[in-house]
Amino acid sequence: MSFDHATAVASVVEQTVAPQADRVDRSGEFPRDGVNALGKAGLLGLISASDVGGAGGSLADAAHVIEKLAGACGSTAMVTLMHYAATALIEAHGDRDTRRAIGEGRHLSTLAFSETGSRSHFWAPQGSATANDGDRVVLDAQKSWVTAAGEADSYVWSSRPVAAEGPMTLWLVSSDAKGLTVRGKFDGLGLRGNASNPVAGQAVEVPSSAMLGSDGAGLDLALQSALPHFLVLNAAFSLGLMQSLIAKASAHLTGTRLAHLDQTLAEQPQHRERFARLLTRTDEVRAFLRDTLAALAEGRDDATLRVLQVKAVAAEGASEVADGVMRLCGGSAFRKELGVERHFRDSLAARVMAPTTEALRDFVGRASLGLPLF
């Protein structure tokens, strides 16, 4: 019997994620209860292979999970999104014990790509990897914006190669490795519970077997697995926010009356027109995401182009819809109890999260014009 991920995520959202969302946002605490519930429900192991205890789910399945989580709690959704992106690499190149721990819902992973020195240019790590005695490697880096920093069980870590040519080598690093330090506490505008903090690695010693793939091949591996998951799931994240915002706007318009006219706001043509535009924008993003997933599943020639486009399309759409719903609902949306302002703040993150909208548009232009991406 196949795993019913849709029923599983609906239950976790209703019982755990949604009830904790406001508290996570107000306090900035990591959504540990939600993450644990996802693990117990089999959702942390959703895209892990069945032979290591996972559900063997598809990218489309993962997109559905992220979409539903984002509609309830952006922080929980982003933590899970980064876990899936890391899992895609670990499934392809990681050790069996870690794969099994993820498949059984006992292990949370994340990506540690961005660095202080190269910022959003994740493809240009400045951190080093130096061969040591006894088949060991020493990692040194100043990582920035690591989601679930200090909360995840492992990091998919990038560095310059040990000896080979190429821009990047990838490693699976335990979060309790000696020499790792999480710096600061995340206090952001949105996604306040996603624990996105700098992580310093000073003389972090790992076995050479921690290398994911071959030395110098890390960028190619990231482009093949982690990046498609990251970009597509970011689009699902934005779509989930948009759908929740549209639902809140609909409830506000149909439930708020103008007493002097004895009409709801929904009966006002100017409100209906603005709502229709926002609804249509949301439907456009949903259609683009579905087409991207179809392109990947069918191996279409335009699959790579769609993957490069989808995050930017959805991120800009989410910001547009969030701003539009704030305006449409007026002063009520400015207050926290409606829930619109929380989604508004969360919606701003995807545009500036590497690769940014501007970087992705450059990639799209390069890919469309026959130029190399890097």
mmCIF file of C-alpha atoms in Angstrom:
data_model
loop_
_atom_site.group_PDB
_atom_site.id
_atom_site.type_symbol
_atom_site.label_atom_id
_atom_site.label_comp_id
_atom_site.label_asym_id
_atom_site.label_seq_id
_atom_site.Cartn_x
_atom_site.Cartn_y
_atom_site.Cartn_z
ATOM 1 C CA MET A 1 0.000 0.000 0.000
ATOM 2 C CA SER A 2 1.404 3.398 -0.992
ATOM 3 C CA PHE A 3 1.961 6.109 1.594
ATOM 4 C CA ASP A 4 -0.870 8.661 1.718
ATOM 5 C CA HIS A 5 1.220 11.804 2.143
ATOM 6 C CA ALA A 6 -1.747 14.129 1.564
ATOM 7 C CA THR A 7 -3.706 12.718 4.510
ATOM 8 C CA ALA A 8 -0.568 12.634 6.646
ATOM 9 C CA VAL A 9 0.335 16.277 6.106
ATOM 10 C CA ALA A 10 -3.265 17.420 6.559
ATOM 11 C CA SER A 11 -3.332 15.720 9.950
ATOM 12 C CA VAL A 12 0.032 17.151 11.056
ATOM 13 C CA VAL A 13 -0.987 20.647 9.965
ATOM 14 C CA GLU A 14 -4.315 20.483 11.770
ATOM 15 C CA GLN A 15 -3.055 18.913 14.985
ATOM 16 C CA THR A 16 0.395 20.479 15.401
ATOM 17 C CA VAL A 17 1.669 22.942 12.810
ATOM 18 C CA ALA A 18 -1.254 25.359 12.584
ATOM 19 C CA PRO A 19 -1.849 25.588 16.369
ATOM 20 C CA GLN A 20 1.815 26.475 16.989
ATOM 21 C CA ALA A 21 2.247 28.888 14.052
ATOM 22 C CA ASP A 22 1.448 32.155 15.837
ATOM 23 C CA ARG A 23 3.590 31.210 18.845
ATOM 24 C CA VAL A 24 6.531 30.312 16.600
ATOM 25 C CA ASP A 25 6.218 33.625 14.794
ATOM 26 C CA ARG A 26 5.903 35.746 17.923
ATOM 27 C CA SER A 27 8.675 34.059 19.885
ATOM 28 C CA GLY A 28 11.027 33.076 17.047
ATOM 29 C CA GLU A 29 11.315 29.583 18.529
ATOM 30 C CA PHE A 30 12.207 26.646 16.327
ATOM 31 C CA PRO A 31 9.068 24.606 15.441
ATOM 32 C CA ARG A 32 10.373 21.451 17.082
ATOM 33 C CA ASP A 33 6.917 20.018 17.794
ATOM 34 C CA GLY A 34 5.994 20.334 14.132
ATOM 35 C CA VAL A 35 9.244 18.785 12.927
ATOM 36 C CA ASN A 36 8.854 15.870 15.344
ATOM 37 C CA ALA A 37 5.282 15.355 14.181
ATOM 38 C CA LEU A 38 6.426 15.308 10.560
ATOM 39 C CA GLY A 39 8.995 12.668 11.438
ATOM 40 C CA LYS A 40 6.480 10.455 13.234
ATOM 41 C CA ALA A 41 4.016 10.796 10.360
ATOM 42 C CA GLY A 42 6.589 9.562 7.844
ATOM 43 C CA LEU A 43 6.929 12.926 6.122
ATOM 44 C CA LEU A 44 10.601 13.620 6.873
ATOM 45 C CA GLY A 45 11.294 10.369 5.020
ATOM 46 C CA LEU A 46 8.901 11.169 2.197
ATOM 47 C CA ILE A 47 11.480 11.232 -0.625
ATOM 48 C CA SER A 48 13.757 8.590 0.888
ATOM 49 C CA ALA A 49 13.821 5.187 -0.782
ATOM 50 C CA SER A 50 11.630 2.426 0.595
ATOM 51 C CA ASP A 51 14.641 0.160 1.184
ATOM 52 C CA VAL A 52 15.842 2.546 3.916
ATOM 53 C CA GLY A 53 12.418 2.975 5.483
ATOM 54 C CA GLY A 54 11.281 5.935 3.414
ATOM 55 C CA ALA A 55 8.092 6.465 1.453
ATOM 56 C CA GLY A 56 9.763 6.629 -1.964
ATOM 57 C CA GLY A 57 7.778 9.761 -2.765
ATOM 58 C CA SER A 58 8.238 12.056 -5.733
ATOM 59 C CA LEU A 59 9.171 15.705 -6.017
ATOM 60 C CA ALA A 60 5.492 16.401 -6.709
ATOM 61 C CA ASP A 61 4.606 14.714 -3.408
ATOM 62 C CA ALA A 62 7.158 16.859 -1.591
ATOM 63 C CA ALA A 63 5.784 19.980 -3.289
ATOM 64 C CA HIS A 64 2.311 19.161 -2.002
ATOM 65 C CA VAL A 65 3.646 18.788 1.552
ATOM 66 C CA ILE A 66 5.535 22.100 1.421
ATOM 67 C CA GLU A 67 2.516 23.872 -0.046
ATOM 68 C CA LYS A 68 0.261 22.720 2.792
ATOM 69 C CA LEU A 69 2.832 23.478 5.494
ATOM 70 C CA ALA A 70 3.483 26.980 4.136
ATOM 71 C CA GLY A 71 -0.203 27.813 4.249
ATOM 72 C CA ALA A 72 -0.101 27.184 7.999
ATOM 73 C CA CYS A 73 3.449 28.008 9.182
ATOM 74 C CA GLY A 74 6.153 29.399 6.925
ATOM 75 C CA SER A 75 8.940 28.503 9.355
ATOM 76 C CA THR A 76 7.996 24.815 9.504
ATOM 77 C CA ALA A 77 7.642 24.740 5.737
ATOM 78 C CA MET A 78 11.088 26.266 5.148
ATOM 79 C CA VAL A 79 12.793 23.870 7.577
ATOM 80 C CA THR A 80 11.153 20.923 5.790
ATOM 81 C CA LEU A 81 11.973 22.346 2.369
ATOM 82 C CA MET A 82 15.677 22.567 3.190
ATOM 83 C CA HIS A 83 15.559 19.048 4.650
ATOM 84 C CA TYR A 84 14.153 17.682 1.378
ATOM 85 C CA ALA A 85 16.793 19.528 -0.677
ATOM 86 C CA ALA A 86 19.551 18.061 1.505
ATOM 87 C CA THR A 87 17.925 14.623 1.456
ATOM 88 C CA ALA A 88 17.978 14.570 -2.349
ATOM 89 C CA LEU A 89 21.786 14.743 -2.217
ATOM 90 C CA ILE A 90 22.114 12.346 0.698
ATOM 91 C CA GLU A 91 19.872 9.791 -1.028
ATOM 92 C CA ALA A 92 22.092 9.890 -4.090
ATOM 93 C CA HIS A 93 25.496 9.960 -2.402
ATOM 94 C CA GLY A 94 25.207 9.538 1.377
ATOM 95 C CA ASP A 95 25.900 6.620 3.680
ATOM 96 C CA ARG A 96 23.194 4.059 4.335
ATOM 97 C CA ASP A 97 22.923 4.704 8.082
ATOM 98 C CA THR A 98 22.092 8.385 7.554
ATOM 99 C CA ARG A 99 19.727 7.544 4.741
ATOM 100 C CA ARG A 100 17.921 5.074 7.003
ATOM 101 C CA ALA A 101 17.705 7.571 9.856
ATOM 102 C CA ILE A 102 16.113 10.080 7.477
ATOM 103 C CA GLY A 103 13.825 7.469 5.955
ATOM 104 C CA GLU A 104 12.581 6.473 9.396
ATOM 105 C CA GLY A 105 11.944 10.101 10.397
ATOM 106 C CA ARG A 106 14.718 10.238 13.004
ATOM 107 C CA HIS A 107 17.061 12.667 11.276
ATOM 108 C CA LEU A 108 16.688 16.273 10.082
ATOM 109 C CA SER A 109 19.195 17.628 7.581
ATOM 110 C CA THR A 110 19.732 20.965 5.829
ATOM 111 C CA LEU A 111 21.963 22.742 3.324
ATOM 112 C CA ALA A 112 25.000 24.784 4.368
ATOM 113 C CA PHE A 113 25.995 26.395 1.072
ATOM 114 C CA SER A 114 25.912 30.195 1.466
ATOM 115 C CA GLU A 115 29.011 31.794 2.951
ATOM 116 C CA THR A 116 29.937 35.163 4.356
ATOM 117 C CA GLY A 117 32.579 35.714 1.681
ATOM 118 C CA SER A 118 30.508 34.855 -1.403
ATOM 119 C CA ARG A 119 27.049 35.606 0.045
ATOM 120 C CA SER A 120 24.232 34.584 -2.330
ATOM 121 C CA HIS A 121 26.731 33.174 -4.864
ATOM 122 C CA PHE A 122 26.399 29.693 -3.386
ATOM 123 C CA TRP A 123 28.286 28.223 -6.335
ATOM 124 C CA ALA A 124 31.531 29.898 -5.189
ATOM 125 C CA PRO A 125 32.391 28.554 -1.716
ATOM 126 C CA GLN A 126 35.357 30.157 0.013
ATOM 127 C CA GLY A 127 35.664 27.560 2.768
ATOM 128 C CA SER A 128 38.510 25.082 2.560
ATOM 129 C CA ALA A 129 38.918 21.322 2.835
ATOM 130 C CA THR A 130 42.410 20.135 3.732
ATOM 131 C CA ALA A 131 43.615 16.546 3.763
ATOM 132 C CA ASN A 132 44.851 15.441 7.181
ATOM 133 C CA ASP A 133 46.667 12.380 8.480
ATOM 134 C CA GLY A 134 44.803 9.101 8.774
ATOM 135 C CA ASP A 135 42.253 9.516 5.985
ATOM 136 C CA ARG A 136 40.732 12.599 7.600
ATOM 137 C CA VAL A 137 39.798 15.995 6.174
ATOM 138 C CA VAL A 138 39.678 19.347 7.967
ATOM 139 C CA LEU A 139 36.947 21.813 6.993
ATOM 140 C CA ASP A 140 37.086 25.542 7.651
ATOM 141 C CA ALA A 141 34.352 27.975 6.602
ATOM 142 C CA GLN A 142 32.124 30.829 7.681
ATOM 143 C CA LYS A 143 28.646 29.723 6.654
ATOM 144 C CA SER A 144 25.767 32.192 6.614
ATOM 145 C CA TRP A 145 21.995 31.696 6.621
ATOM 146 C CA VAL A 146 21.931 27.999 7.429
ATOM 147 C CA THR A 147 18.303 27.032 8.000
ATOM 148 C CA ALA A 148 17.772 24.945 11.154
ATOM 149 C CA ALA A 149 21.272 25.882 12.330
ATOM 150 C CA GLY A 150 21.944 24.108 15.617
ATOM 151 C CA GLU A 151 18.654 22.205 15.266
ATOM 152 C CA ALA A 152 19.336 19.876 12.335
ATOM 153 C CA ASP A 153 21.204 16.611 12.823
ATOM 154 C CA SER A 154 23.463 17.156 9.827
ATOM 155 C CA TYR A 155 24.577 19.710 7.270
ATOM 156 C CA VAL A 156 25.234 19.158 3.574
ATOM 157 C CA TRP A 157 28.337 21.321 3.568
ATOM 158 C CA SER A 158 30.162 22.865 0.611
ATOM 159 C CA SER A 159 33.846 23.706 0.318
ATOM 160 C CA ARG A 160 36.524 24.268 -2.236
ATOM 161 C CA PRO A 161 37.939 20.931 -3.449
ATOM 162 C CA VAL A 162 40.638 19.119 -1.518
ATOM 163 C CA ALA A 163 42.839 18.558 -4.550
ATOM 164 C CA ALA A 164 40.731 18.180 -7.688
ATOM 165 C CA GLU A 165 39.755 20.768 -10.257
ATOM 166 C CA GLY A 166 36.290 22.223 -9.965
ATOM 167 C CA PRO A 167 34.514 24.887 -7.912
ATOM 168 C CA MET A 168 33.004 22.804 -5.119
ATOM 169 C CA THR A 169 33.073 19.617 -3.074
ATOM 170 C CA LEU A 170 30.194 18.475 -0.861
ATOM 171 C CA TRP A 171 30.334 16.847 2.571
ATOM 172 C CA LEU A 172 27.883 15.372 5.046
ATOM 173 C CA VAL A 173 28.786 16.920 8.388
ATOM 174 C CA SER A 174 27.221 15.951 11.707
ATOM 175 C CA SER A 175 25.862 18.990 13.534
ATOM 176 C CA ASP A 176 27.625 17.889 16.718
ATOM 177 C CA ALA A 177 31.057 17.801 15.069
ATOM 178 C CA LYS A 178 33.763 19.485 17.105
ATOM 179 C CA GLY A 179 34.602 22.934 15.758
ATOM 180 C CA LEU A 180 31.094 23.906 14.642
ATOM 181 C CA THR A 181 29.630 27.007 16.263
ATOM 182 C CA VAL A 182 26.201 28.514 15.648
ATOM 183 C CA ARG A 183 26.484 32.268 15.936
ATOM 184 C CA GLY A 184 23.610 34.426 17.090
ATOM 185 C CA LYS A 185 19.873 33.852 17.208
ATOM 186 C CA PHE A 186 17.802 34.517 14.117
ATOM 187 C CA ASP A 187 15.582 37.580 14.535
ATOM 188 C CA GLY A 188 14.134 38.187 11.098
ATOM 189 C CA LEU A 189 11.215 40.015 9.556
ATOM 190 C CA GLY A 190 9.571 36.732 8.560
ATOM 191 C CA LEU A 191 10.123 32.974 8.849
ATOM 192 C CA ARG A 192 11.003 33.796 12.397
ATOM 193 C CA GLY A 193 11.245 30.222 13.635
ATOM 194 C CA ASN A 194 13.419 28.778 10.879
ATOM 195 C CA ALA A 195 16.668 29.223 12.874
ATOM 196 C CA SER A 196 18.547 30.626 9.883
ATOM 197 C CA ASN A 197 21.857 31.507 11.480
ATOM 198 C CA PRO A 198 25.548 31.712 10.618
ATOM 199 C CA VAL A 199 27.563 28.576 11.343
ATOM 200 C CA ALA A 200 31.316 28.823 11.770
ATOM 201 C CA GLY A 201 33.445 25.790 11.078
ATOM 202 C CA GLN A 202 36.939 25.937 12.539
ATOM 203 C CA ALA A 203 39.164 22.909 12.058
ATOM 204 C CA VAL A 204 36.169 20.595 11.720
ATOM 205 C CA GLU A 205 37.590 17.124 11.208
ATOM 206 C CA VAL A 206 35.535 14.630 9.203
ATOM 207 C CA PRO A 207 36.389 11.277 7.611
ATOM 208 C CA SER A 208 37.105 11.364 3.902
ATOM 209 C CA SER A 209 34.086 9.068 3.524
ATOM 210 C CA ALA A 210 31.915 12.072 4.460
ATOM 211 C CA MET A 211 32.484 13.386 0.947
ATOM 212 C CA LEU A 212 29.304 13.287 -1.136
ATOM 213 C CA GLY A 213 30.273 12.262 -4.639
ATOM 214 C CA SER A 214 33.762 12.978 -5.886
ATOM 215 C CA ASP A 215 36.163 15.794 -5.122
ATOM 216 C CA GLY A 216 35.426 18.877 -7.240
ATOM 217 C CA ALA A 217 32.081 17.551 -8.521
ATOM 218 C CA GLY A 218 29.928 19.237 -5.896
ATOM 219 C CA LEU A 219 28.449 21.935 -8.109
ATOM 220 C CA ASP A 220 27.350 19.426 -10.726
ATOM 221 C CA LEU A 221 25.788 17.250 -8.031
ATOM 222 C CA ALA A 222 24.000 20.237 -6.491
ATOM 223 C CA LEU A 223 22.649 21.288 -9.880
ATOM 224 C CA GLN A 224 21.422 17.765 -10.586
ATOM 225 C CA SER A 225 19.538 17.126 -7.351
ATOM 226 C CA ALA A 226 19.562 19.737 -4.584
ATOM 227 C CA LEU A 227 18.897 22.790 -6.745
ATOM 228 C CA PRO A 228 15.853 21.386 -8.596
ATOM 229 C CA HIS A 229 14.334 20.355 -5.264
ATOM 230 C CA PHE A 230 15.170 23.699 -3.703
ATOM 231 C CA LEU A 231 13.748 25.778 -6.566
ATOM 232 C CA VAL A 232 10.599 23.734 -7.148
ATOM 233 C CA LEU A 233 9.818 23.454 -3.439
ATOM 234 C CA ASN A 234 10.385 27.178 -2.988
ATOM 235 C CA ALA A 235 7.696 27.717 -5.598
ATOM 236 C CA ALA A 236 5.389 25.365 -3.684
ATOM 237 C CA PHE A 237 6.191 27.336 -0.527
ATOM 238 C CA SER A 238 5.169 30.594 -2.220
ATOM 239 C CA LEU A 239 2.029 29.007 -3.629
ATOM 240 C CA GLY A 240 1.002 27.769 -0.179
ATOM 241 C CA LEU A 241 1.300 31.277 1.208
ATOM 242 C CA MET A 242 -0.690 32.701 -1.704
ATOM 243 C CA GLN A 243 -3.509 30.211 -1.297
ATOM 244 C CA SER A 244 -3.777 30.936 2.413
ATOM 245 C CA LEU A 245 -3.803 34.673 1.757
ATOM 246 C CA ILE A 246 -6.552 34.292 -0.844
ATOM 247 C CA ALA A 247 -8.621 32.227 1.609
ATOM 248 C CA LYS A 248 -8.227 34.877 4.308
ATOM 249 C CA ALA A 249 -9.146 37.634 1.869
ATOM 250 C CA SER A 250 -12.237 35.726 0.769
ATOM 251 C CA ALA A 251 -13.368 35.216 4.360
ATOM 252 C CA HIS A 252 -12.818 38.909 5.112
ATOM 253 C CA LEU A 253 -14.727 40.140 2.073
ATOM 254 C CA THR A 254 -17.685 37.833 2.563
ATOM 255 C CA GLY A 255 -17.809 38.241 6.331
ATOM 256 C CA THR A 256 -17.439 42.018 6.660
ATOM 257 C CA ARG A 257 -20.482 44.233 6.162
ATOM 258 C CA LEU A 258 -20.981 47.886 5.365
ATOM 259 C CA ALA A 259 -23.911 48.630 7.655
ATOM 260 C CA HIS A 260 -24.950 51.835 5.926
ATOM 261 C CA LEU A 261 -25.317 49.985 2.619
ATOM 262 C CA ASP A 262 -26.429 46.649 4.096
ATOM 263 C CA GLN A 263 -23.855 44.916 1.901
ATOM 264 C CA THR A 264 -20.769 42.811 2.399
ATOM 265 C CA LEU A 265 -17.449 43.984 1.035
ATOM 266 C CA ALA A 266 -17.764 41.169 -1.503
ATOM 267 C CA GLU A 267 -20.789 42.916 -2.960
ATOM 268 C CA GLN A 268 -18.682 45.952 -3.838
ATOM 269 C CA PRO A 269 -17.474 45.718 -7.476
ATOM 270 C CA GLN A 270 -14.100 47.325 -6.793
ATOM 271 C CA HIS A 271 -13.331 44.743 -4.112
ATOM 272 C CA ARG A 272 -14.411 41.877 -6.356
ATOM 273 C CA GLU A 273 -12.206 43.109 -9.202
ATOM 274 C CA ARG A 274 -9.127 43.369 -6.962
ATOM 275 C CA PHE A 275 -9.814 39.963 -5.426
ATOM 276 C CA ALA A 276 -10.234 38.406 -8.880
ATOM 277 C CA ARG A 277 -6.851 39.730 -9.996
ATOM 278 C CA LEU A 278 -5.140 38.265 -6.930
ATOM 279 C CA LEU A 279 -6.943 34.940 -7.339
ATOM 280 C CA THR A 280 -5.934 34.779 -10.990
ATOM 281 C CA ARG A 281 -2.309 35.552 -10.113
ATOM 282 C CA THR A 282 -2.359 32.662 -7.645
ATOM 283 C CA ASP A 283 -3.828 30.341 -10.274
ATOM 284 C CA GLU A 284 -1.096 31.404 -12.712
ATOM 285 C CA VAL A 285 1.613 30.400 -10.242
ATOM 286 C CA ARG A 286 -0.122 27.087 -9.561
ATOM 287 C CA ALA A 287 -0.289 26.368 -13.296
ATOM 288 C CA PHE A 288 3.394 27.216 -13.771
ATOM 289 C CA LEU A 289 4.412 24.971 -10.875
ATOM 290 C CA ARG A 290 2.342 22.082 -12.215
ATOM 291 C CA ASP A 291 3.855 22.539 -15.666
ATOM 292 C CA THR A 292 7.347 22.502 -14.153
ATOM 293 C CA LEU A 293 6.624 19.268 -12.315
ATOM 294 C CA ALA A 294 5.179 17.785 -15.505
ATOM 295 C CA ALA A 295 8.246 18.855 -17.494
ATOM 296 C CA LEU A 296 10.514 17.087 -15.005
ATOM 297 C CA ALA A 297 8.369 13.951 -14.826
ATOM 298 C CA GLU A 298 8.132 13.682 -18.612
ATOM 299 C CA GLY A 299 11.775 14.590 -19.284
ATOM 300 C CA ARG A 300 10.740 17.464 -21.533
ATOM 301 C CA ASP A 301 13.367 19.526 -23.324
ATOM 302 C CA ASP A 302 12.286 22.638 -21.426
ATOM 303 C CA ALA A 303 12.517 21.042 -17.978
ATOM 304 C CA THR A 304 15.738 22.809 -16.988
ATOM 305 C CA LEU A 305 14.364 26.155 -18.135
ATOM 306 C CA ARG A 306 11.161 25.659 -16.145
ATOM 307 C CA VAL A 307 13.152 24.767 -13.014
ATOM 308 C CA LEU A 308 15.205 27.942 -13.355
ATOM 309 C CA GLN A 309 12.051 30.012 -13.849
ATOM 310 C CA VAL A 310 9.678 28.572 -11.278
ATOM 311 C CA LYS A 311 11.076 30.021 -8.036
ATOM 312 C CA ALA A 312 11.269 33.530 -9.475
ATOM 313 C CA VAL A 313 7.764 33.309 -10.951
ATOM 314 C CA ALA A 314 6.305 32.117 -7.637
ATOM 315 C CA ALA A 315 8.334 34.404 -5.369
ATOM 316 C CA GLU A 316 7.354 37.525 -7.257
ATOM 317 C CA GLY A 317 3.758 36.317 -7.443
ATOM 318 C CA ALA A 318 3.647 35.713 -3.689
ATOM 319 C CA SER A 319 4.959 39.178 -2.913
ATOM 320 C CA GLU A 320 2.415 40.696 -5.293
ATOM 321 C CA VAL A 321 -0.508 38.752 -3.830
ATOM 322 C CA ALA A 322 0.585 39.364 -0.230
ATOM 323 C CA ASP A 323 0.778 43.102 -0.840
ATOM 324 C CA GLY A 324 -2.538 43.034 -2.673
ATOM 325 C CA VAL A 325 -4.319 41.174 0.120
ATOM 326 C CA MET A 326 -2.894 43.580 2.702
ATOM 327 C CA ARG A 327 -4.386 46.467 0.739
ATOM 328 C CA LEU A 328 -7.636 44.682 -0.010
ATOM 329 C CA CYS A 329 -8.277 43.839 3.644
ATOM 330 C CA GLY A 330 -7.179 47.273 4.836
ATOM 331 C CA GLY A 331 -6.578 47.948 8.511
ATOM 332 C CA SER A 332 -7.822 44.498 9.484
ATOM 333 C CA ALA A 333 -4.888 42.928 7.639
ATOM 334 C CA PHE A 334 -2.431 45.145 9.498
ATOM 335 C CA ARG A 335 -3.490 43.526 12.767
ATOM 336 C CA LYS A 336 -1.996 40.193 13.734
ATOM 337 C CA GLU A 337 -5.198 38.320 14.501
ATOM 338 C CA LEU A 338 -6.262 38.050 10.839
ATOM 339 C CA GLY A 339 -3.008 36.266 10.019
ATOM 340 C CA VAL A 340 -2.391 38.203 6.806
ATOM 341 C CA GLU A 341 0.575 40.234 8.034
ATOM 342 C CA ARG A 342 2.449 37.060 9.078
ATOM 343 C CA HIS A 343 2.072 35.582 5.596
ATOM 344 C CA PHE A 344 2.991 38.972 4.112
ATOM 345 C CA ARG A 345 6.282 38.978 6.020
ATOM 346 C CA ASP A 346 7.009 35.339 5.179
ATOM 347 C CA SER A 347 6.326 35.964 1.484
ATOM 348 C CA LEU A 348 9.221 38.407 1.183
ATOM 349 C CA ALA A 349 11.908 35.806 1.898
ATOM 350 C CA ALA A 350 11.840 33.807 -1.349
ATOM 351 C CA ARG A 351 12.824 36.757 -3.536
ATOM 352 C CA VAL A 352 16.091 37.337 -1.687
ATOM 353 C CA MET A 353 16.915 33.718 -0.870
ATOM 354 C CA ALA A 354 19.802 32.504 -3.014
ATOM 355 C CA PRO A 355 19.592 32.121 -5.893
ATOM 356 C CA THR A 356 17.722 35.429 -5.876
ATOM 357 C CA THR A 357 15.124 36.440 -8.441
ATOM 358 C CA GLU A 358 17.739 38.545 -10.224
ATOM 359 C CA ALA A 359 20.240 35.667 -10.343
ATOM 360 C CA LEU A 360 17.605 33.255 -11.634
ATOM 361 C CA ARG A 361 16.577 35.641 -14.383
ATOM 362 C CA ASP A 362 20.213 35.852 -15.430
ATOM 363 C CA PHE A 363 20.377 32.032 -15.463
ATOM 364 C CA VAL A 364 17.212 31.896 -17.581
ATOM 365 C CA GLY A 365 18.677 34.390 -20.019
ATOM 366 C CA ARG A 366 21.919 32.438 -20.239
ATOM 367 C CA ALA A 367 20.164 29.097 -20.711
ATOM 368 C CA SER A 368 17.841 30.534 -23.350
ATOM 369 C CA LEU A 369 20.648 32.226 -25.260
ATOM 370 C CA GLY A 370 23.001 29.273 -25.327
ATOM 371 C CA LEU A 371 25.446 30.595 -22.720
ATOM 372 C CA PRO A 372 26.888 28.627 -19.776
ATOM 373 C CA LEU A 373 25.147 29.210 -16.439
ATOM 374 C CA PHE A 374 28.427 29.970 -14.656
#
